[in-house]
Backbone as a printed PyTorch tensor [residue, N CA C, xyz], in Angstrom:
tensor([[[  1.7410,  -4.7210,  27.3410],
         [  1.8070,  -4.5560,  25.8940],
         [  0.9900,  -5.6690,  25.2490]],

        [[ -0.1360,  -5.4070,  24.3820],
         [ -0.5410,  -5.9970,  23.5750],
         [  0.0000,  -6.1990,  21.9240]],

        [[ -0.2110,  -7.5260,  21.2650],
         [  0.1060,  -7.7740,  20.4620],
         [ -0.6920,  -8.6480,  19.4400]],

        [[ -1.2960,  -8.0360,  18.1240],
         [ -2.3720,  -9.0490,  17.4110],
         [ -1.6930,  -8.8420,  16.2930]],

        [[ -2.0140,  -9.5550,  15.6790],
         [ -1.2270, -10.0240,  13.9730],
         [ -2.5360, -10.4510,  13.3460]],

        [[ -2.3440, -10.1850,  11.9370],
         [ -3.2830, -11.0340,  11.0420],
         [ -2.6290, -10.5610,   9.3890]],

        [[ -3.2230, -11.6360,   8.6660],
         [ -2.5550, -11.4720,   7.2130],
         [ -4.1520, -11.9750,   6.7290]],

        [[ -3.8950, -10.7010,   5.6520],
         [ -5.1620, -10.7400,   4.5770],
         [ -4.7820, -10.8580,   3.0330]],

        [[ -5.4240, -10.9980,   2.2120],
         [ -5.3290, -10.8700,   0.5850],
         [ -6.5030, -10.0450,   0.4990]],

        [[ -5.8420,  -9.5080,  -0.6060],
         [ -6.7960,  -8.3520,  -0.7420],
         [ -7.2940,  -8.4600,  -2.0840]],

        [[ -8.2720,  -8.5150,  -2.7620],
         [ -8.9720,  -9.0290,  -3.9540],
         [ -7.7640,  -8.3680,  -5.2590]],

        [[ -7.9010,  -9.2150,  -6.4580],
         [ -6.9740,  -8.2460,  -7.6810],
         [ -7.0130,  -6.9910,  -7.8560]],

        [[ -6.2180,  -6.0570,  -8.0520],
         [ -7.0260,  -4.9800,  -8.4350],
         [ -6.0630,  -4.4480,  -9.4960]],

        [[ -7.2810,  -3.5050, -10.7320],
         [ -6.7250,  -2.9350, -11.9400],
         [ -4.8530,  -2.2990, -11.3680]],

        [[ -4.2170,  -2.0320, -12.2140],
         [ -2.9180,  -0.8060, -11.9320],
         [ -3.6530,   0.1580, -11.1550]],

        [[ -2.8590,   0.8720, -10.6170],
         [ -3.1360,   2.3830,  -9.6760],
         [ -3.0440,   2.1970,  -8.4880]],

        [[ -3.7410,   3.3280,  -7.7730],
         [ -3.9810,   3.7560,  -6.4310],
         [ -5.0080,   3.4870,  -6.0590]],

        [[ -5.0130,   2.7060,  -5.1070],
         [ -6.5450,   2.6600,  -4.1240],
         [ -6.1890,   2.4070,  -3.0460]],

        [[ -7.2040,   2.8030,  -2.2900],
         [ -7.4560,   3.2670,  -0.6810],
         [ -8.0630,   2.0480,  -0.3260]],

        [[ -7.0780,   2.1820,   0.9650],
         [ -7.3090,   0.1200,   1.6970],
         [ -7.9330,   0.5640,   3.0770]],

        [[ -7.9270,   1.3760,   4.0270],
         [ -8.4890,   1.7170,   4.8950],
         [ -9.2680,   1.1720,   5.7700]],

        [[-10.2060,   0.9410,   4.9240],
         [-11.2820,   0.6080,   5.2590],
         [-11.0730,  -0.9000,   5.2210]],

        [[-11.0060,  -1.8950,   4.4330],
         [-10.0200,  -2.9340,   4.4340],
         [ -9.1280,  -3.0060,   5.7560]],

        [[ -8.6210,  -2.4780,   5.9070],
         [ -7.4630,  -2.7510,   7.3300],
         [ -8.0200,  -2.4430,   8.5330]],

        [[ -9.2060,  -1.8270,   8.4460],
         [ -9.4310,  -1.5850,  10.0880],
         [-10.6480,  -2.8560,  10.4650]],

        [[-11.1450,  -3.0500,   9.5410],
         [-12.0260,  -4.1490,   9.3180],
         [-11.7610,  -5.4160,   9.5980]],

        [[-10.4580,  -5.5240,   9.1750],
         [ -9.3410,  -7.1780,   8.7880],
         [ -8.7640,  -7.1810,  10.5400]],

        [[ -8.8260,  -5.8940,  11.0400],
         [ -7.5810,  -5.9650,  12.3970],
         [ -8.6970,  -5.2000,  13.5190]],

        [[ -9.8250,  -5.3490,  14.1990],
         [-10.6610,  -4.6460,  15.0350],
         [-10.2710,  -4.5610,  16.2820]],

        [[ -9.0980,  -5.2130,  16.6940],
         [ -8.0860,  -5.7040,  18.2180],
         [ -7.7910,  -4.1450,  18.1620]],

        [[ -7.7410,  -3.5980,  17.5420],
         [ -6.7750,  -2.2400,  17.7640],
         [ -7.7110,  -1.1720,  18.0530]],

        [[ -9.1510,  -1.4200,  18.5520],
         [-10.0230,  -0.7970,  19.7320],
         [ -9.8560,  -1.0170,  20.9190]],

        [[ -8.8470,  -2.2070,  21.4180],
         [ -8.2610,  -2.5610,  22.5810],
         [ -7.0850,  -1.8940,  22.9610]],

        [[ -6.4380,  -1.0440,  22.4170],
         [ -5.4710,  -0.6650,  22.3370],
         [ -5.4480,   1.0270,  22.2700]],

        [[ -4.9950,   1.3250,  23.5870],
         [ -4.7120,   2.9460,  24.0530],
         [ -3.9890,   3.7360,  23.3510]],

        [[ -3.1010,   3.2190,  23.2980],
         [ -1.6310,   4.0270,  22.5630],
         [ -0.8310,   2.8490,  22.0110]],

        [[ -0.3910,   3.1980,  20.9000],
         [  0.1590,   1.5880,  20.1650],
         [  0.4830,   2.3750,  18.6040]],

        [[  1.0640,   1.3850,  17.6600],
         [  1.1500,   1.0710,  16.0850],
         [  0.6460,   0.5950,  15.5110]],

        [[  0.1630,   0.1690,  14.4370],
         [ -0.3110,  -0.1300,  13.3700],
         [  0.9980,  -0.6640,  12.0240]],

        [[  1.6970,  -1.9600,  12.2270],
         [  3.1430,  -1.7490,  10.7920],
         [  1.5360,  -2.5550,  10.1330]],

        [[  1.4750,  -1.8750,   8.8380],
         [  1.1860,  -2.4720,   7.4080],
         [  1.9210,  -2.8050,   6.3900]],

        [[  2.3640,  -4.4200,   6.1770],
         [  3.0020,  -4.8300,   5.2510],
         [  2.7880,  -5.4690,   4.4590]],

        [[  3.4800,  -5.4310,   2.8930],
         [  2.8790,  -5.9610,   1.6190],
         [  3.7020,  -6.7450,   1.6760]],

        [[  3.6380,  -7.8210,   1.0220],
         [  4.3860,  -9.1660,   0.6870],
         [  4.6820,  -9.4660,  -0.7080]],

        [[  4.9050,  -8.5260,  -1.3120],
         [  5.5670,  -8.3140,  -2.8730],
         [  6.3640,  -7.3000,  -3.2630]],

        [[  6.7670,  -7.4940,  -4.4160],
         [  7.7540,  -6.4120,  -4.9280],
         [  7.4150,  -5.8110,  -6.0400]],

        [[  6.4050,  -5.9890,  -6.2980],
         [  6.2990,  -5.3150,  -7.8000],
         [  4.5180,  -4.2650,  -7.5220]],

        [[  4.3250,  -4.1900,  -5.8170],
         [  3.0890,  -3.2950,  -5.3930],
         [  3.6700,  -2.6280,  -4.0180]],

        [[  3.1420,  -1.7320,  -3.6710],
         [  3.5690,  -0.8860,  -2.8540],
         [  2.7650,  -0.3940,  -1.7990]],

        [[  3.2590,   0.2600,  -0.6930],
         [  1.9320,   0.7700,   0.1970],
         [  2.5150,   2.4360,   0.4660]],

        [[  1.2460,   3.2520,   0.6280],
         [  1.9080,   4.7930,   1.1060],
         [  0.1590,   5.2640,   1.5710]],

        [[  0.7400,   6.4420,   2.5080],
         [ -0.7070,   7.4580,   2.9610],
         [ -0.5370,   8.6960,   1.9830]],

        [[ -1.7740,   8.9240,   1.7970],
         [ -1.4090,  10.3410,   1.1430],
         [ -3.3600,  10.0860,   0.8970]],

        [[ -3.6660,  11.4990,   0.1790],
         [ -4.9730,  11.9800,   0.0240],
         [ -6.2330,  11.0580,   0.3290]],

        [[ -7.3170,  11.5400,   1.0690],
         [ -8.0750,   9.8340,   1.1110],
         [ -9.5490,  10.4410,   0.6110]],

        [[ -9.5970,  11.8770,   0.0120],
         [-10.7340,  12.6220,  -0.2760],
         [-11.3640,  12.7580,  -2.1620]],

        [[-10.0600,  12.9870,  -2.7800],
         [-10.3890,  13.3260,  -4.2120],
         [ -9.7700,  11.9260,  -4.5830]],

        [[-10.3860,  11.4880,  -5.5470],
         [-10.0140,  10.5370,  -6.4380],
         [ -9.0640,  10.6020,  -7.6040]],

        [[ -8.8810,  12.0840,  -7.8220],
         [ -7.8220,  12.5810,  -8.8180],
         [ -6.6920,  13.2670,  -8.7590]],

        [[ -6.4420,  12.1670,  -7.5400],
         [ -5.2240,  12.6640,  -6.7080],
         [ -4.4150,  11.0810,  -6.9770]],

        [[ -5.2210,  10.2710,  -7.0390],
         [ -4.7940,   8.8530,  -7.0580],
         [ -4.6880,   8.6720,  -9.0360]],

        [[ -5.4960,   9.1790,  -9.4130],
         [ -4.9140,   9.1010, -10.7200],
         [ -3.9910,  10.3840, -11.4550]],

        [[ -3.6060,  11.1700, -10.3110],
         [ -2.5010,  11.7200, -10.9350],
         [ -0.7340,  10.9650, -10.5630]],

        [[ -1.1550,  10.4550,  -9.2350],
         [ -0.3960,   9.6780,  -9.1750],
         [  0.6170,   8.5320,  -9.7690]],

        [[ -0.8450,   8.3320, -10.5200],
         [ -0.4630,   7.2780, -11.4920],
         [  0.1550,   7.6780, -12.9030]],

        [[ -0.1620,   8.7460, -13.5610],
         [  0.2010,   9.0070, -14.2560],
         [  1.8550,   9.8480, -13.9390]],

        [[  1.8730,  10.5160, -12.6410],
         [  3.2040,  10.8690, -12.2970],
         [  4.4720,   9.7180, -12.3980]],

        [[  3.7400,   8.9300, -11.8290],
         [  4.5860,   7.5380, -11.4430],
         [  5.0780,   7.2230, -13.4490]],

        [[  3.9630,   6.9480, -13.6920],
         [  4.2390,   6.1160, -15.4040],
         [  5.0870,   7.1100, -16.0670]],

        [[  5.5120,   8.4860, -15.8990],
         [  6.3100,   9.4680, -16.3850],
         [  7.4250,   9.3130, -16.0760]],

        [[  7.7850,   9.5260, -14.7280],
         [  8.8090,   8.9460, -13.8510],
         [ 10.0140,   7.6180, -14.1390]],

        [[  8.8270,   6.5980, -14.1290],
         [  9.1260,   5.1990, -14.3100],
         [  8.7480,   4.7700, -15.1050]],

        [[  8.9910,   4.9220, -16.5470],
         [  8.4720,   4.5300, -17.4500],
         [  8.9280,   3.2010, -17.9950]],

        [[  7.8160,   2.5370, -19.2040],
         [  8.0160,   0.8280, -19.3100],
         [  9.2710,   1.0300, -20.4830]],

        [[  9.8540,  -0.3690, -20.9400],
         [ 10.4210,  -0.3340, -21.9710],
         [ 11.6770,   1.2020, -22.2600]],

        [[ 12.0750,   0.9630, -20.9010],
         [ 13.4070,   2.0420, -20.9900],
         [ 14.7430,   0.9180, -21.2550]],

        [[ 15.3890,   1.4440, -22.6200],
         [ 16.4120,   0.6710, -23.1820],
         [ 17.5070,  -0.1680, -22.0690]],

        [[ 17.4620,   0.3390, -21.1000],
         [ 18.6060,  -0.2680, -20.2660],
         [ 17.9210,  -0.8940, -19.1090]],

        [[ 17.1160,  -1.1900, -19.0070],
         [ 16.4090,  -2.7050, -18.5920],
         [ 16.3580,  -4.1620, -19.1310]],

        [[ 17.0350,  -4.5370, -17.8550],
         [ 17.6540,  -6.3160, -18.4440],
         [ 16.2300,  -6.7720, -17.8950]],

        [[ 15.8980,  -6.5460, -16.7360],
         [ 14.8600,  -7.4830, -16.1400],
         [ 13.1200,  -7.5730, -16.5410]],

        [[ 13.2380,  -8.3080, -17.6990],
         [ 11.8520,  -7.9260, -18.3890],
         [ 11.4410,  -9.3110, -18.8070]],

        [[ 11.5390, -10.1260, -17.8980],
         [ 11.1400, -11.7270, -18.0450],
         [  9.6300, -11.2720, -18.0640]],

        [[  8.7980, -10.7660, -17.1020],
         [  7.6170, -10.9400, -17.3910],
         [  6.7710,  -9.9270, -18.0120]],

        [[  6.9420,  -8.9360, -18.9940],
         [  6.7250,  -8.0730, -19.7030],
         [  7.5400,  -6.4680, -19.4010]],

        [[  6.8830,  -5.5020, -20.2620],
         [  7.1450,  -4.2780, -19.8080],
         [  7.0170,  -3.2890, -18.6990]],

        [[  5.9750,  -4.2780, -17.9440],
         [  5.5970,  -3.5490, -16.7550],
         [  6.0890,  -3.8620, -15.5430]],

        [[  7.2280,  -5.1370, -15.7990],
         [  7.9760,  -5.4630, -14.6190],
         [  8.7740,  -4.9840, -13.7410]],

        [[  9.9170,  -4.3440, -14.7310],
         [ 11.2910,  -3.5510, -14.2200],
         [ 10.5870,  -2.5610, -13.3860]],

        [[ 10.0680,  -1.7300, -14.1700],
         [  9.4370,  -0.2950, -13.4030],
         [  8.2070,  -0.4140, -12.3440]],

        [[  7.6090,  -1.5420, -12.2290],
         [  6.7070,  -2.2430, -10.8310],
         [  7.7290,  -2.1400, -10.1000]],

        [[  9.0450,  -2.6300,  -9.9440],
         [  9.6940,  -3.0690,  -8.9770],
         [ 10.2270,  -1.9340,  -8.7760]],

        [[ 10.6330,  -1.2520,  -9.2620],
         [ 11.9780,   0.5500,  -9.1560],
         [ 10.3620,   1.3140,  -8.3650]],

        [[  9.2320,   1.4490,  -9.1900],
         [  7.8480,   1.7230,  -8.0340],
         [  7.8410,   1.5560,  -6.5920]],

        [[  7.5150,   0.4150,  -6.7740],
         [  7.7890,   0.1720,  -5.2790],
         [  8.8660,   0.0670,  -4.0830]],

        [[  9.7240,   0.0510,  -4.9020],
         [ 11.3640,   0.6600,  -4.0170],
         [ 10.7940,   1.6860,  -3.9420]],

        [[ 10.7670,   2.4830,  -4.7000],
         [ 10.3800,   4.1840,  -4.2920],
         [  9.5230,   4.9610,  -3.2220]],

        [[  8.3950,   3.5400,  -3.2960],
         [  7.1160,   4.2820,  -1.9350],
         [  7.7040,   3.4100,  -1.0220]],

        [[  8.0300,   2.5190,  -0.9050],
         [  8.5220,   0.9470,  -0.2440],
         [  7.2740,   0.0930,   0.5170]],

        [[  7.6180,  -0.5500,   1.5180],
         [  7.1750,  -1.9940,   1.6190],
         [  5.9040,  -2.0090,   2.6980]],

        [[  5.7670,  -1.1070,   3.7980],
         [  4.9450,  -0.8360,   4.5810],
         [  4.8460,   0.4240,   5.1620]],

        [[  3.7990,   0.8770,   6.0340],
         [  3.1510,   1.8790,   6.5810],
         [  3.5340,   1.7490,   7.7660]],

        [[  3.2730,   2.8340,   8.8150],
         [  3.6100,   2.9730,  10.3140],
         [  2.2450,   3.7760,  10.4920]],

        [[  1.2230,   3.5820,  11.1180],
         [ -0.0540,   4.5600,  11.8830],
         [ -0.1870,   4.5540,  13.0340]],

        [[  0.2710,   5.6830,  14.1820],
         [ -0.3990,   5.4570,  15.0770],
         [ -1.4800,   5.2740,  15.5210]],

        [[ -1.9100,   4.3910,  16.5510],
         [ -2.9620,   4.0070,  17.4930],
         [ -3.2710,   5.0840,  18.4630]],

        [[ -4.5250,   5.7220,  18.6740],
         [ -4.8220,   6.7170,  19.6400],
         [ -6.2340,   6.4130,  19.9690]],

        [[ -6.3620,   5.7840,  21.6140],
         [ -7.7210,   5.4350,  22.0680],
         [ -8.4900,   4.7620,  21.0040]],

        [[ -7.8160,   3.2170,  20.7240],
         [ -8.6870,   2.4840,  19.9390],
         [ -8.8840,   2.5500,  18.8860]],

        [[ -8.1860,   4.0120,  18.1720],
         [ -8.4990,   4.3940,  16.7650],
         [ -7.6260,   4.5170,  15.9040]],

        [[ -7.1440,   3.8850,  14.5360],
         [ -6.4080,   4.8400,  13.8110],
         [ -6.1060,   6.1750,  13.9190]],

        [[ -5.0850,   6.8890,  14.7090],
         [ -4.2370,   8.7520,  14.2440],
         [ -4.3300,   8.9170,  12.9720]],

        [[ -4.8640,   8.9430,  11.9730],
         [ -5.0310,   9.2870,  10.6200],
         [ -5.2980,  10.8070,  10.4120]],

        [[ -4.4330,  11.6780,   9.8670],
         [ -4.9220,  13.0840,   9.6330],
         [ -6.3750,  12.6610,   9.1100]],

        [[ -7.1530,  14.1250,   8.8640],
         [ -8.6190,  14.4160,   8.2790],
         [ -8.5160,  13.6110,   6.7720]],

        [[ -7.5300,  13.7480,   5.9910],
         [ -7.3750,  13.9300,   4.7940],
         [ -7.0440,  12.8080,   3.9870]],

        [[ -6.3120,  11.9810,   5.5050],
         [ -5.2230,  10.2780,   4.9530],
         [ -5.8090,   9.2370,   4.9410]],

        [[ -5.5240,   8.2100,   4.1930],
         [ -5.8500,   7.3470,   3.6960],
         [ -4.2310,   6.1300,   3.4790]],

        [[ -4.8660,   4.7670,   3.8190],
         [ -3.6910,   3.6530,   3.1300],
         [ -3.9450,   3.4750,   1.4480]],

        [[ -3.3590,   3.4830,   1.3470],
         [ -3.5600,   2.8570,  -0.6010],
         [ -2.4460,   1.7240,  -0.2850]],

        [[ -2.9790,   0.9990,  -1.5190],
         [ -2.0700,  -0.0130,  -2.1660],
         [ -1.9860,   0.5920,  -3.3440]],

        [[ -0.7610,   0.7020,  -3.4360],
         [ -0.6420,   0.8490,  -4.9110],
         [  0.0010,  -0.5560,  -6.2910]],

        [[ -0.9180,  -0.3810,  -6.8670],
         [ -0.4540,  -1.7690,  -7.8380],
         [  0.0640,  -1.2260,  -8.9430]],

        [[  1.4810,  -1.9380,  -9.6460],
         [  2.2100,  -1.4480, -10.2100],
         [  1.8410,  -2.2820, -11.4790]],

        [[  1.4160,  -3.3450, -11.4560],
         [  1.1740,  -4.4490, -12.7260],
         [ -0.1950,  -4.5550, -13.1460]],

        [[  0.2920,  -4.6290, -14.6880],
         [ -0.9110,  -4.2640, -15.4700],
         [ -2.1440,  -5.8330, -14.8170]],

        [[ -1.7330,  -6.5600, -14.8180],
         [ -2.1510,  -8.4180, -14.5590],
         [ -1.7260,  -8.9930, -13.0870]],

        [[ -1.4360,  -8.4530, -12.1170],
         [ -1.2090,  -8.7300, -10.4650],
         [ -2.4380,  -9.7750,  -9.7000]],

        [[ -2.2670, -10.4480,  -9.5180],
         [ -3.4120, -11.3120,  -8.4730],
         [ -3.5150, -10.5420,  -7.1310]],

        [[ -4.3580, -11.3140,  -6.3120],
         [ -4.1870, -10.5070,  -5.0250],
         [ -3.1980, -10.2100,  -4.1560]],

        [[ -3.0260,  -9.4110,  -3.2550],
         [ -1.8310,  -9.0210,  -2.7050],
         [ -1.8770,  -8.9680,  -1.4320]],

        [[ -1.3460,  -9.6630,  -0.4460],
         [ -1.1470, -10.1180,   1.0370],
         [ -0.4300,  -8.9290,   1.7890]],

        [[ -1.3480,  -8.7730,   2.5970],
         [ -0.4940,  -8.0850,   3.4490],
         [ -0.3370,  -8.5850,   5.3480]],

        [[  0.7710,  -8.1220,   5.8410],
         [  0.5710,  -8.5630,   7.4190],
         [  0.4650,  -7.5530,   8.4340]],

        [[ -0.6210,  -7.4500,   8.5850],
         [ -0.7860,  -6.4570,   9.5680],
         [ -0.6340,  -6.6300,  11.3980]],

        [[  0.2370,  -5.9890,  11.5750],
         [  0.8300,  -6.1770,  13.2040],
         [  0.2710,  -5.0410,  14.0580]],

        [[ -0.3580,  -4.9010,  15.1550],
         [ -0.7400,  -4.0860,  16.0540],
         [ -0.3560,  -4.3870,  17.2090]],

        [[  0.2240,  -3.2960,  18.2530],
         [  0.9580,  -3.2660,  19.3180],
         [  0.6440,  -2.1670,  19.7490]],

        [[  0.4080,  -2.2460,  21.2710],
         [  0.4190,  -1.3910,  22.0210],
         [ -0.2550,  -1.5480,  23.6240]],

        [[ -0.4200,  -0.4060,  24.3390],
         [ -1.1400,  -0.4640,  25.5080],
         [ -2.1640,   0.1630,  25.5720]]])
């Protein structure tokens, strides 16, 4: 059993959905050594999120976003936790919702990624700095 770790930051980015992918296979290249194995992708915050879903149309990621802001909307009366604006409470109830990391299998060196999938980060705050993640790979 092999085992590589690494932790990256990933530049600021606006609110929404974007596709890290390419980012993670880049940051972690050990996992061409690796036959059959995992991929855990983890974020190191609470107020951004990680999930797979569409990695082709771009207006799939901004419907997202707008699903999400419907959903979870800012400035709902029964929110105590609004120390750092309106976009706090519902960053955090966000990312409970998709939660904290990814699972991908490893197949002959490669990300198992359907045709279609993609990692996103999703950022929940209007003003977020960069966002760390730890990426662990295992396998044989």
């Amino acid at each position: 059993m092999k085992y590589y770790q690494t932790e990256i930051q990933l530049k600021p980015k606006r609110r929404g959905f974007h596709l890290i992918t390419e980012i993670i296979k880049q940051a972690i290249p050990e996992i061409a050594h690796i036959e059959k194995g995992l991929l855990n992708v983890f974020i190191k915050h609470t107020s951004a999120s990680l999930t797979i879903n569409e990695n082709a149309d771009s207006t799939v990621r901004i419907d997202f976003e707008s699903h999400f802001n419907e959903m979870v909307p800012e400035n709902a009366p029964y929110y105590i936790h609004t120390y750092e604006g309106p976009d706090d409470m519902p960053a955090h109830i966000k990312a409970s919702l998709l939660g904290s990391s990814v699972q991908i299998p490893i197949t002959r060196g490669s990300l198992n990624l359907g045709i279609w999938q993609g990692i996103y980060v999703c950022e929940h705050r209007d003003n977020a700095s960069g966002r760390n993640l730890v990426l662990t790979a295992h396998g044989s």
